[in-house]
mmCIF file with all atom_site columns, C-alpha atoms in Angstrom:
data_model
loop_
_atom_site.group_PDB
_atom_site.id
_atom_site.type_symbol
_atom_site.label_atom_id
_atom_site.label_alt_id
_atom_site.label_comp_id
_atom_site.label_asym_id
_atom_site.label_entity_id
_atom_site.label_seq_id
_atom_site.pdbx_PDB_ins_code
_atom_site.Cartn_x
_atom_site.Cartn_y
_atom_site.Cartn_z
_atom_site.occupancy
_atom_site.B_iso_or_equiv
_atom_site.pdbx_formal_charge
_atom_site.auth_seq_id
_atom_site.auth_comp_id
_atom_site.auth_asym_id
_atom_site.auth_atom_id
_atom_site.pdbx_PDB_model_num
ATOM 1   C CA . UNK Q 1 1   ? 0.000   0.000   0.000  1.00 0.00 ? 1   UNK Q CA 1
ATOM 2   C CA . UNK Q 1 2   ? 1.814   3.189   -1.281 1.00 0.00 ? 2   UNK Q CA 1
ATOM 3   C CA . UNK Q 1 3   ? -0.697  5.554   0.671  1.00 0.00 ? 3   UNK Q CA 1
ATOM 4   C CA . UNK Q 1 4   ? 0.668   6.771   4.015  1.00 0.00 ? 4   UNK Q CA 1
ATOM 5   C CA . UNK Q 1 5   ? -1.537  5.863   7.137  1.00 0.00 ? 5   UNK Q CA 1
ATOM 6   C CA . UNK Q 1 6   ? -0.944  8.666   9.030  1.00 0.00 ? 6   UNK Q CA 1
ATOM 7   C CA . UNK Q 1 7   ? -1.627  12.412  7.701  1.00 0.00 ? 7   UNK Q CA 1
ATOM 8   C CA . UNK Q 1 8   ? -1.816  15.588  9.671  1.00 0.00 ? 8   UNK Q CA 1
ATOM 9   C CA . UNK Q 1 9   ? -4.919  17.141  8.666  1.00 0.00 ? 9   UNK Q CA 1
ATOM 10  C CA . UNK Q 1 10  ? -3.906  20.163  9.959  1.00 0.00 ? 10  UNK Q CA 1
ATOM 11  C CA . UNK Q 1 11  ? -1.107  20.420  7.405  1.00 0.00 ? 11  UNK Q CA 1
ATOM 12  C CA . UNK Q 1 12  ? -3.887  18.957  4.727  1.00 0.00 ? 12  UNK Q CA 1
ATOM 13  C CA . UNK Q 1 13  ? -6.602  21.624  4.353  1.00 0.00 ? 13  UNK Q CA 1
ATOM 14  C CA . UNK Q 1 14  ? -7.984  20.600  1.377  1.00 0.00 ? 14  UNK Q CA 1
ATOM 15  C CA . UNK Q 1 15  ? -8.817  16.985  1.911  1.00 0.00 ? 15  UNK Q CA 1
ATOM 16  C CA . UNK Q 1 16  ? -12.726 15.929  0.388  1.00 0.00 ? 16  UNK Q CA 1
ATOM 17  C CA . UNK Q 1 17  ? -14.871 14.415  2.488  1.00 0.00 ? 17  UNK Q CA 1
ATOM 18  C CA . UNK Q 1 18  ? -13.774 11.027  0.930  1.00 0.00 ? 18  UNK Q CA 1
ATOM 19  C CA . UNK Q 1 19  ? -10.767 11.562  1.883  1.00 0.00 ? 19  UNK Q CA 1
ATOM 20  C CA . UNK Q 1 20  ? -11.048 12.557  5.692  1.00 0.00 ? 20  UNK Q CA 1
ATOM 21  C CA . UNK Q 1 21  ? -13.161 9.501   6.002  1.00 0.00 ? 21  UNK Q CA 1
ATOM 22  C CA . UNK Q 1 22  ? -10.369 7.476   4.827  1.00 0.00 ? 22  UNK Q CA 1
ATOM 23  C CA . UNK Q 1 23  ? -7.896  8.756   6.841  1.00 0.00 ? 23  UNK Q CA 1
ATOM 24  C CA . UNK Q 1 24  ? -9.999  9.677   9.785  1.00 0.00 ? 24  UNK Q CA 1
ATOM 25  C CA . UNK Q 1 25  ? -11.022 6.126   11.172 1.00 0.00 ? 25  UNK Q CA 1
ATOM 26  C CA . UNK Q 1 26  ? -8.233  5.647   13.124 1.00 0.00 ? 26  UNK Q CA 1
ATOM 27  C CA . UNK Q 1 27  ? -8.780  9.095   14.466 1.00 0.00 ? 27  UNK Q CA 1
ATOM 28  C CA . UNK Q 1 28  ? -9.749  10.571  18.136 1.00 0.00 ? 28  UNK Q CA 1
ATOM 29  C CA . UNK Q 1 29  ? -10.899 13.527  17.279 1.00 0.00 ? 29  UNK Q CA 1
ATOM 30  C CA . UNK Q 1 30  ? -11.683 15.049  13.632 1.00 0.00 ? 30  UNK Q CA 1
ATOM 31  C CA . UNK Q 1 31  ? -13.088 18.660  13.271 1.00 0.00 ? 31  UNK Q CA 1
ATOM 32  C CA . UNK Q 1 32  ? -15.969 18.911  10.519 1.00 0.00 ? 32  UNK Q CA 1
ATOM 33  C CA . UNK Q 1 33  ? -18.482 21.270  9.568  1.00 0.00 ? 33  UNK Q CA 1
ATOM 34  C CA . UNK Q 1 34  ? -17.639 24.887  9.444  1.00 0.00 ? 34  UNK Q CA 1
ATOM 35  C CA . UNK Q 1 35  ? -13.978 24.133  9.238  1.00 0.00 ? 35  UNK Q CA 1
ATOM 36  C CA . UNK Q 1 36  ? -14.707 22.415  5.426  1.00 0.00 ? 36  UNK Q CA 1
ATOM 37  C CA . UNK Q 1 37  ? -14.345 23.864  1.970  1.00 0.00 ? 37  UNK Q CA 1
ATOM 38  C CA . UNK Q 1 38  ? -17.884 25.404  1.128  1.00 0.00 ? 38  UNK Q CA 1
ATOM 39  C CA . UNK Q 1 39  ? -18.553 23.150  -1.428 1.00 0.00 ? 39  UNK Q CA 1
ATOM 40  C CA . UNK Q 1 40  ? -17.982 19.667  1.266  1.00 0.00 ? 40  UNK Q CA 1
ATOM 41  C CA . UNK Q 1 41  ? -20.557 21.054  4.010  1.00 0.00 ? 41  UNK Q CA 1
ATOM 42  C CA . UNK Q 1 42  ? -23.469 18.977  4.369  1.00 0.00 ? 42  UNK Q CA 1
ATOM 43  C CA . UNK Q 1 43  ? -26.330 20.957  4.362  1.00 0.00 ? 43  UNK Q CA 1
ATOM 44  C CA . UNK Q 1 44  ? -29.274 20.721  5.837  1.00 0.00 ? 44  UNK Q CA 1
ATOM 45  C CA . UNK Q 1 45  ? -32.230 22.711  3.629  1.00 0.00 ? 45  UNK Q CA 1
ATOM 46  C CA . UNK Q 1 46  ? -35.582 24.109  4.781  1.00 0.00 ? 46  UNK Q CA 1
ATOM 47  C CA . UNK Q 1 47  ? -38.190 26.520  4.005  1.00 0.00 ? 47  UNK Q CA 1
ATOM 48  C CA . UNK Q 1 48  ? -41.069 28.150  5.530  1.00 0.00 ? 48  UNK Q CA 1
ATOM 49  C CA . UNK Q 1 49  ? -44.450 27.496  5.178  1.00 0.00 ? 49  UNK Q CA 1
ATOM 50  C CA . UNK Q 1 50  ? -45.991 30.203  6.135  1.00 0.00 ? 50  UNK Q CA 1
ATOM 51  C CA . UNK Q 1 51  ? -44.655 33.907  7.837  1.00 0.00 ? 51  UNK Q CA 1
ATOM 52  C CA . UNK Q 1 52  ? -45.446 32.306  11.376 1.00 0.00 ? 52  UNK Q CA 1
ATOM 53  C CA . UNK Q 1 53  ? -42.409 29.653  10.922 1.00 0.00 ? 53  UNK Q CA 1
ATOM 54  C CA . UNK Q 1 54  ? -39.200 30.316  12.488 1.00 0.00 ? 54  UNK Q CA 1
ATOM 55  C CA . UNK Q 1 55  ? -35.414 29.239  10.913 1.00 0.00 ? 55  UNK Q CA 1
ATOM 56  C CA . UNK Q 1 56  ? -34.176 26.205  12.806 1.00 0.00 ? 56  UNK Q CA 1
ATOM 57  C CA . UNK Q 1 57  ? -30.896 27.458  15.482 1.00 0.00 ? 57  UNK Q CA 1
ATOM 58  C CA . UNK Q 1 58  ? -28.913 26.197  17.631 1.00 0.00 ? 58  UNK Q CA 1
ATOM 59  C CA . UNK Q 1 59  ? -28.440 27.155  20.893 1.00 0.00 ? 59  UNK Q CA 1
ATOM 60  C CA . UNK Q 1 60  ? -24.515 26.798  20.592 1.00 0.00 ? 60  UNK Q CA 1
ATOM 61  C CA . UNK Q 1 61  ? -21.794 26.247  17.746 1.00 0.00 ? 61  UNK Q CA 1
ATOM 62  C CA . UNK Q 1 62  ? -21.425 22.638  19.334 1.00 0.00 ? 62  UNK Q CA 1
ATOM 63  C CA . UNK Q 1 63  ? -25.352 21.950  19.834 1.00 0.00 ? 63  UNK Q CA 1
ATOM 64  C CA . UNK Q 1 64  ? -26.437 18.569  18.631 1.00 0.00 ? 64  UNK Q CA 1
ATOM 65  C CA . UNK Q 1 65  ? -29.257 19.494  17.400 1.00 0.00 ? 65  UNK Q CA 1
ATOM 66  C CA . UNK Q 1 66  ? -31.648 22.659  16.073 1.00 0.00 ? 66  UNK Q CA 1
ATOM 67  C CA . UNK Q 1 67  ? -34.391 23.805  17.878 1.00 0.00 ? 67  UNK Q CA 1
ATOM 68  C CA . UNK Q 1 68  ? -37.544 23.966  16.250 1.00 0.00 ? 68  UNK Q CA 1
ATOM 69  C CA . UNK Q 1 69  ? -39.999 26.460  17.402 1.00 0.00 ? 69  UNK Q CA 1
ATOM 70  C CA . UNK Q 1 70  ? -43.711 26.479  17.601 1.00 0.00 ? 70  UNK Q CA 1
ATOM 71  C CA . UNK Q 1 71  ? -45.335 28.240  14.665 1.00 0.00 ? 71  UNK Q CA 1
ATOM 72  C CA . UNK Q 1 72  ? -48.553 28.788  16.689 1.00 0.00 ? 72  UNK Q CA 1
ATOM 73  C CA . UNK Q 1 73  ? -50.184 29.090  20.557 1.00 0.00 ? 73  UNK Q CA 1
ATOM 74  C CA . UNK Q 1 74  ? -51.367 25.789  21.510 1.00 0.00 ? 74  UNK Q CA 1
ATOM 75  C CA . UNK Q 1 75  ? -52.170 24.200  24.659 1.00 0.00 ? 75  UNK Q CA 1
ATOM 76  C CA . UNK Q 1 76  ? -51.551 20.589  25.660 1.00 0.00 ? 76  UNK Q CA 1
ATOM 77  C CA . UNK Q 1 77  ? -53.635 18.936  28.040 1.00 0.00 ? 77  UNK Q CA 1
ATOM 78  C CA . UNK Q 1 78  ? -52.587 17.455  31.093 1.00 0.00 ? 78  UNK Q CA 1
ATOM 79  C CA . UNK Q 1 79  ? -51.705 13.873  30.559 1.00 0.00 ? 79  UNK Q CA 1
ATOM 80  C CA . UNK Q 1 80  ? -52.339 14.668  27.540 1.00 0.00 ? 80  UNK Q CA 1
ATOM 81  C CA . UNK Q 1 81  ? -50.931 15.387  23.838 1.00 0.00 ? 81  UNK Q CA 1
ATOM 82  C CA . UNK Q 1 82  ? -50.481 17.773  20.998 1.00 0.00 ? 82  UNK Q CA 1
ATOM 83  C CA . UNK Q 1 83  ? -49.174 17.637  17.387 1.00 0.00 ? 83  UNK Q CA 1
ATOM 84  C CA . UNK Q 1 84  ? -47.324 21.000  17.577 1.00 0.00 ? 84  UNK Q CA 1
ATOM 85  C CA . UNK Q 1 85  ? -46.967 22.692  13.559 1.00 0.00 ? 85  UNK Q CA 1
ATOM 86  C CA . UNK Q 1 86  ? -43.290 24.769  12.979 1.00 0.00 ? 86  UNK Q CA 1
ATOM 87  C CA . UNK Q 1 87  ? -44.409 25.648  9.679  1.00 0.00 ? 87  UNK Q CA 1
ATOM 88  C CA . UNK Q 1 88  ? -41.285 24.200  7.979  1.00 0.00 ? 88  UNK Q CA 1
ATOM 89  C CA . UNK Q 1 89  ? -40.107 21.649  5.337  1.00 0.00 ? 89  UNK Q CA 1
ATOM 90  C CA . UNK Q 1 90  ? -36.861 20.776  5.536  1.00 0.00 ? 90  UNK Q CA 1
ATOM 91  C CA . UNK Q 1 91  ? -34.690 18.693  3.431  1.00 0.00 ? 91  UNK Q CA 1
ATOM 92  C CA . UNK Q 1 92  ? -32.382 16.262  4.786  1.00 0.00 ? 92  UNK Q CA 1
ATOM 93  C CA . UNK Q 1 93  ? -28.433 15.603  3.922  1.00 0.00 ? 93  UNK Q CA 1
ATOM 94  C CA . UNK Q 1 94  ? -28.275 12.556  1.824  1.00 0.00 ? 94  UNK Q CA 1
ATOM 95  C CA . UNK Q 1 95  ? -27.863 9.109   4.124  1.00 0.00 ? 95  UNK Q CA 1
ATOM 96  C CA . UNK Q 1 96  ? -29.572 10.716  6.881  1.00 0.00 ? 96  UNK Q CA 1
ATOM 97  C CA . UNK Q 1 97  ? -32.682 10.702  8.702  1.00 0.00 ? 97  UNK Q CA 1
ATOM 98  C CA . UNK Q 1 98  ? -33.911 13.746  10.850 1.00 0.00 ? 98  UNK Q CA 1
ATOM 99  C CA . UNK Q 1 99  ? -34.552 12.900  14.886 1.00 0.00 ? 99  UNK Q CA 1
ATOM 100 C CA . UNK Q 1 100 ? -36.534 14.890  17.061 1.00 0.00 ? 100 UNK Q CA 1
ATOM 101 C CA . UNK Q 1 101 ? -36.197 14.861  19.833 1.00 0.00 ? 101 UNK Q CA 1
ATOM 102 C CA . UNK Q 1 102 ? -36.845 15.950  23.636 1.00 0.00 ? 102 UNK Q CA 1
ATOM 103 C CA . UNK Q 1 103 ? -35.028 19.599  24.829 1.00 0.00 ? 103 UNK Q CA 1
ATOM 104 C CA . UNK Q 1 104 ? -33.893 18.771  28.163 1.00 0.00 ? 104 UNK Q CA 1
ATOM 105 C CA . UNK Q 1 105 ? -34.817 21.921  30.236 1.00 0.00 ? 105 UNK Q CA 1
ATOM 106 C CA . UNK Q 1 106 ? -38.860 21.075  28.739 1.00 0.00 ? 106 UNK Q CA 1
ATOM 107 C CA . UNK Q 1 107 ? -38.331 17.513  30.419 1.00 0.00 ? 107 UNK Q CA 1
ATOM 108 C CA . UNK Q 1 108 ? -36.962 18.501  33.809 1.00 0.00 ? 108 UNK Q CA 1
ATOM 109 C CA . UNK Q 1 109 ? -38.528 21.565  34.225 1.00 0.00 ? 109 UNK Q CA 1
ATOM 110 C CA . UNK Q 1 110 ? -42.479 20.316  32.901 1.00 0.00 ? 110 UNK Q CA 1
ATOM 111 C CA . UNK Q 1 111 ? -42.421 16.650  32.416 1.00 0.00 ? 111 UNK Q CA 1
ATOM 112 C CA . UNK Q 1 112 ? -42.760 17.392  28.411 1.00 0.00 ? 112 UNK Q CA 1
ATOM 113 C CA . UNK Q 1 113 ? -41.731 14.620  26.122 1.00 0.00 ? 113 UNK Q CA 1
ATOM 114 C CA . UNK Q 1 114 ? -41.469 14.504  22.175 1.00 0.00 ? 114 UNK Q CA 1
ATOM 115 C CA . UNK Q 1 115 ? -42.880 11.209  20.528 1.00 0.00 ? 115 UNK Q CA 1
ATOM 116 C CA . UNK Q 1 116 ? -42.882 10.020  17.046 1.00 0.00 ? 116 UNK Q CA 1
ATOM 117 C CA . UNK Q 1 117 ? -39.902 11.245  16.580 1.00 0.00 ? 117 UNK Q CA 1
ATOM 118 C CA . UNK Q 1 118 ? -38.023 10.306  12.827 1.00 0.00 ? 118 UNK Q CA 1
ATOM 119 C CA . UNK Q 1 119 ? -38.467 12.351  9.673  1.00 0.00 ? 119 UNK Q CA 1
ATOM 120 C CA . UNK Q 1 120 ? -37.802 10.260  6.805  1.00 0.00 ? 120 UNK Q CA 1
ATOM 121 C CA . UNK Q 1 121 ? -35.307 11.646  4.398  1.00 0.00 ? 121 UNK Q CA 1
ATOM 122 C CA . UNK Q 1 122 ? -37.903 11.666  1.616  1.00 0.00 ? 122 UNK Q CA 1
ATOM 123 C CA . UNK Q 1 123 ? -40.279 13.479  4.141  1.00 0.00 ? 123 UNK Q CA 1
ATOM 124 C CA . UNK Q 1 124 ? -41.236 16.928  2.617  1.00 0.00 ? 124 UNK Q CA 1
ATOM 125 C CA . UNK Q 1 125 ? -44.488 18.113  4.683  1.00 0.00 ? 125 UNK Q CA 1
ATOM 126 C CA . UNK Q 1 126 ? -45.006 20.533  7.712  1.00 0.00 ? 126 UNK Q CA 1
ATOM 127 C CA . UNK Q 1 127 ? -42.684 19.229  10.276 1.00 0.00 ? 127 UNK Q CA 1
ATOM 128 C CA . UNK Q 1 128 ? -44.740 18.205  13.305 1.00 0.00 ? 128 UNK Q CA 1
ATOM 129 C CA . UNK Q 1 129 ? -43.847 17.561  17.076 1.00 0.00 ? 129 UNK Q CA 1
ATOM 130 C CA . UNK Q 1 130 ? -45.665 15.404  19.523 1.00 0.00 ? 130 UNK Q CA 1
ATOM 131 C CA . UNK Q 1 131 ? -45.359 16.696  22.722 1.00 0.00 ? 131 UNK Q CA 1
ATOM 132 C CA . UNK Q 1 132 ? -46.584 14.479  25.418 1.00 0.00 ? 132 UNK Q CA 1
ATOM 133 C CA . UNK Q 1 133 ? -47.483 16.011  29.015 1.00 0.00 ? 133 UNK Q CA 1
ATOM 134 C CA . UNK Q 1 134 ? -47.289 13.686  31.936 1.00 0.00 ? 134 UNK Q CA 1
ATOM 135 C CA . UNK Q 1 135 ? -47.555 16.833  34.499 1.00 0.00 ? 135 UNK Q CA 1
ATOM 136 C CA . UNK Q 1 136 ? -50.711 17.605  36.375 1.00 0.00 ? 136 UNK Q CA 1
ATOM 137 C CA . UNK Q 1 137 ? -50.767 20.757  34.654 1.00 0.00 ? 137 UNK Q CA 1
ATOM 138 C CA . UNK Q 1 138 ? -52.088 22.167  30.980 1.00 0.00 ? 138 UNK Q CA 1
ATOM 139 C CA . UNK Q 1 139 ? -48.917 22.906  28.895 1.00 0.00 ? 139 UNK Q CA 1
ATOM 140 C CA . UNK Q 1 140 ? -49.101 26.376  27.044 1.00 0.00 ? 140 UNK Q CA 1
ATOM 141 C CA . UNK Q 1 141 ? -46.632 26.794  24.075 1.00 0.00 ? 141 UNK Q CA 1
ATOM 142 C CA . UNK Q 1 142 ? -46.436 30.140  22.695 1.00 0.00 ? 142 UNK Q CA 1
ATOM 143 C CA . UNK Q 1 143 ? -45.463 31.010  18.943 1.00 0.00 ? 143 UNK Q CA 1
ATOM 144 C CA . UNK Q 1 144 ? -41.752 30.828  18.723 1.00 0.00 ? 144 UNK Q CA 1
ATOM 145 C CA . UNK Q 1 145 ? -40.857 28.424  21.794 1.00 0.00 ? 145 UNK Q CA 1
ATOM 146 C CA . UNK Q 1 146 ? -38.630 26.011  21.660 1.00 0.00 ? 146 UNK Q CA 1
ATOM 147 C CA . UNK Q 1 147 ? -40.204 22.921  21.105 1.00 0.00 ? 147 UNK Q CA 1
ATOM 148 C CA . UNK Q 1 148 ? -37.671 20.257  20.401 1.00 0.00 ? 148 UNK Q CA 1
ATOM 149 C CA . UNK Q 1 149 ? -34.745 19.952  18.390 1.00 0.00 ? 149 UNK Q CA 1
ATOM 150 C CA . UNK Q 1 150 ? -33.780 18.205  15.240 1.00 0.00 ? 150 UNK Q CA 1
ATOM 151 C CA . UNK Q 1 151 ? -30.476 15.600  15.079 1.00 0.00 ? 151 UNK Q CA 1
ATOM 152 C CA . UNK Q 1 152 ? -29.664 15.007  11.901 1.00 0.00 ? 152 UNK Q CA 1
ATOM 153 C CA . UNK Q 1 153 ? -28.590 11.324  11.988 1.00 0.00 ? 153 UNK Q CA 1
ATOM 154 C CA . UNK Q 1 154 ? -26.353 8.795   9.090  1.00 0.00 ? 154 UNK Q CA 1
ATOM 155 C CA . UNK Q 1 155 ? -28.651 6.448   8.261  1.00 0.00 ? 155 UNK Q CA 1
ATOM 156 C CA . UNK Q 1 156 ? -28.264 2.773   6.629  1.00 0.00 ? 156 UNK Q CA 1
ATOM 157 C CA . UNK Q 1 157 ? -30.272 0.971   4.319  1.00 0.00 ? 157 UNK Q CA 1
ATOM 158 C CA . UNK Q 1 158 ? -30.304 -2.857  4.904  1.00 0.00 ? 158 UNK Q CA 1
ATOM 159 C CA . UNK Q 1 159 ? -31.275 -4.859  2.562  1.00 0.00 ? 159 UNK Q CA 1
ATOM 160 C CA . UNK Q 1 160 ? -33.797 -7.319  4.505  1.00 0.00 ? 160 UNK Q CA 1
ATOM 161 C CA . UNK Q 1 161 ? -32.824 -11.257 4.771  1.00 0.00 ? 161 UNK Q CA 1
ATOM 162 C CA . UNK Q 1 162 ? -35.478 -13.607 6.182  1.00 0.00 ? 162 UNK Q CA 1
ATOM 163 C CA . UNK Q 1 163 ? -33.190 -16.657 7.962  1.00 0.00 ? 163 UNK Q CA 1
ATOM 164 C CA . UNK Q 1 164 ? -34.427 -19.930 9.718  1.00 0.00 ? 164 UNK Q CA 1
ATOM 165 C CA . UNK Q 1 165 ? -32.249 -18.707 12.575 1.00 0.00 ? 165 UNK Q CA 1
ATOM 166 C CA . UNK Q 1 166 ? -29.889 -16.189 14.243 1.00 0.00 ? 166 UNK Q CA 1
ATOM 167 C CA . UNK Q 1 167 ? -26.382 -16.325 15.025 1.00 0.00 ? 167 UNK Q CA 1
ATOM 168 C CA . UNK Q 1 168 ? -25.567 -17.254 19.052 1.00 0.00 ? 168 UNK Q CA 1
ATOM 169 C CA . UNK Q 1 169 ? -24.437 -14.437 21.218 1.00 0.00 ? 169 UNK Q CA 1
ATOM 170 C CA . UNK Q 1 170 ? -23.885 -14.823 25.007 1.00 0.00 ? 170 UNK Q CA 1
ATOM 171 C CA . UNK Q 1 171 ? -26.657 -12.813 25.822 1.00 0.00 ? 171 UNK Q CA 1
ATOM 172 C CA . UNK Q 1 172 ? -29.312 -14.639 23.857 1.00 0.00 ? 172 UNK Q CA 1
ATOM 173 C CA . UNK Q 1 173 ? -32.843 -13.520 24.280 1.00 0.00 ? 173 UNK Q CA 1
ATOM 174 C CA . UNK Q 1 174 ? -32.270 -12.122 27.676 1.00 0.00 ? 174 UNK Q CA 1
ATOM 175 C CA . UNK Q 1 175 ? -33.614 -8.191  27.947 1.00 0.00 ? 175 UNK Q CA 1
ATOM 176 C CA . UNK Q 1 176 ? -35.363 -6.266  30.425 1.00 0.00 ? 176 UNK Q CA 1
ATOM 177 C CA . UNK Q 1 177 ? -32.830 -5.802  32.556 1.00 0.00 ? 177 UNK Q CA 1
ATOM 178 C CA . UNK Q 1 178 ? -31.047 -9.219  32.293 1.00 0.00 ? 178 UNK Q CA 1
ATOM 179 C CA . UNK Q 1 179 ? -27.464 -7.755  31.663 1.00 0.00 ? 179 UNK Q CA 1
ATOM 180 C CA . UNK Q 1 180 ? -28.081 -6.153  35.679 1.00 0.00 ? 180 UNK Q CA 1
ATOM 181 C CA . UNK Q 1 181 ? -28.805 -9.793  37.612 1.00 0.00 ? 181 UNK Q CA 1
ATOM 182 C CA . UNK Q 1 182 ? -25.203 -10.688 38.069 1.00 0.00 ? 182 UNK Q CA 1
#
């Protein structure tokens, strides 16, 4: 193999995607995103429904995930639920799927939960969240809170194999909180 198997990115700023993947599996730590030629960001697109949607954001330049805000006042019952409307289509990176999912300080603070949470990467309607209370309490969301946030995730498309069995593993059918009895 005449390729070297160690290369210092930092001397290597123009390395494609392709190429950072290559070299990057034996790798700690690899800074991505903003730090890439223009043309190698993956980009997540969206667009607004209507003039009550708001842009996805992040809450910080290392967030996760960004927030989606409500598009509209809605209420959601105690023990109850509510499809919440952000107004937006979005438009996933190739090979990934979008998550939403739950913003901590809505968990701790009023027992909030998101459900339902994938958006296919073919998905192009009004992006929807499920918020579930489990408080005592009606919820109130006003236009433009912070709802959840979206994780865009890589995503892998088995091809499906029916088999007359499975391979062994120690384990075996065991779940439920069979790994925590010995």
């Amino acid at each position: 193999m005449d390729e070297p198997s160690v290369v210092n990115v930092t001397e290597q700023k123009d390395l494609t995607p392709a190429e950072i993947l290559r070299v990057g599996l034996n790798c700690k730590f690899l800074k991505l995103g903003n730090n890439m030629p223009a043309a190698d960001q993956i980009t997540l697109k969206f667009t607004r429904l209507s003039e009550h949607a708001f842009p996805p954001v992040k809450g910080s330049e290392k967030a996760a995930g960004f927030d989606l805000k409500s598009a509209y006042d809605y209420t959601v019952p105690a023990h109850g639920k509510g499809l919440i409307k952000t107004d937006l289509q979005i438009e996933l990176p190739s090979g990934c799927y979008g998550r939403v999912a739950p913003r901590s300080g809505l968990a701790v603070k009023n027992f909030i939960d998101v459900g339902a949470g994938v958006i296919d990467e073919d998905y192009r309607g009004n992006v929807g969240v499920v918020l579930f209370n489990h408080s005592d309490q009606d919820f109130i969301v006003r236009k433009g809170d912070r709802i959840a946030q979206l994780i865009c995730e890589k995503i892998y498309y088995p091809v499906l194999e029916e088999v007359t069995s499975l391979s062994e593993t120690k384990r075996s059918d065991g779940g439920f909180g069979s790994t925590g009895t010995q």
